[in-house]
Amino acid sequence: MPRLIRLLLVFASAFCLSAAATPMTSIRPGELWPDDRGLHIQAHGGGILKLGDTFYWFGEDRGGETGGKKPSERKIACYSSTDLINWKFRRQVVHGPAPEPLFGSPYILERPKVFHNARTGKFVMYVHLDDASYRAARVGVYVCDTVDGDYAYVRSFRPLGQESRDIGQFVDDDGSAYLIFEARPTRGFYIAKLSEDYLDVAEETCFVQSRLEGGALVKYEGLYYLIGSWMTGWAPNNNQYATAKSLSGPWSEFKDIAPPETKTYGSQSTLMLKVVGSKKTSVIFMGDIWRPRDHQDGRYLWMPLEIGDGRLWLPEPREWTLDIKTGETHFLHAR
Ligand code: GAL
């Protein structure tokens, strides 16, 4: 190897190590987000599972995906954190070609969401599985005995017999787990309860007649807030929200979550995460800023939401910090 390249590599790895060694104190929406190795986090379209004091972030690992080409092997990565700011790469928990021939090659494996079933002790992962042209429209189920082990493929199916593309996850206060999935032919999306072992979608809780995807749900002060994006592929649009007193509805009219011209500040809804602290309950909007020509460079827009009394609003993105113990959030720069 030429000397100059070797030198550059030494500098690059020293930089990565120093970036990894210094704990971060803030979240910077839209910027590169280094993990404990100093590498940009690969957890696009992700989901979060909390076990004890540790959060696990699962998402599409698009490392190496450039040039807009669909890969024949797909990966799902798992990261852990106790403060939601510093993330440790655990491992790739799913990795490989399509788990069934029907999806072909290349194939689609998107928006992983992991649930922990207290009864069986199993970790159950739902994903959007598809062929390269998004026509199969199925969910896939994987299971594992440990949170970050190798997830074993179980099967794929169409929940409630419906086409299913973008999926979302929600666990209610009573511990019931729900899958949110978008079903294009019905011009709407479903909130559906999982079976007791979480391996199946058991029943329709609500059909929401609105052509939205990227569905995410949170319960805050007794009210359910549902968000979603319009169907514009990788391009951002003005994401919407509605509220209801019961998961089965009726849902209010959908409204913009941010000034419409900002197109949700270039992001698409993926999840809402509730952080219950000793002083405050905060709800974090987790959105993806997609870079379809260079997926591995896709960014995350995480921001604390203004939420309450039936209103939900995504403030303009800026650097912020979170006290995981108290649940309080602070913007670092005055506006
Ligand atoms: C988006 C969806 C992404 C991905 C993309 C493909 O609307 O939310 O997860 O499927 O379409 O175009």
XYZ file of C-alpha atoms and ligand atoms in Angstrom, residues 60 110-111 128 134 166 213-214 229-234 268 290, ligand 1:
28
model
C -32.163 -0.521 8.026
C -37.489 -2.036 5.359
C -38.708 -0.410 8.580
C -41.686 -4.771 5.416
C -42.887 -3.300 -4.152
C -44.705 0.840 5.549
C -47.796 5.856 5.300
C -44.887 6.021 7.738
C -46.735 11.036 5.662
C -48.295 11.283 2.231
C -47.112 8.733 -0.327
C -44.344 10.481 -2.186
C -41.720 7.731 -2.039
C -38.358 8.989 -0.815
C -40.518 11.456 6.840
C -33.672 9.941 2.976
C -41.376 5.539 1.172
C -41.387 4.607 2.355
C -39.999 4.060 2.500
C -39.675 3.346 1.193
C -39.849 4.285 0.001
C -39.616 3.605 -1.324
O -42.564 6.185 1.007
O -41.784 5.279 3.509
O -39.925 3.220 3.608
O -40.486 2.209 1.038
O -41.127 4.820 0.011
O -39.908 4.478 -2.380
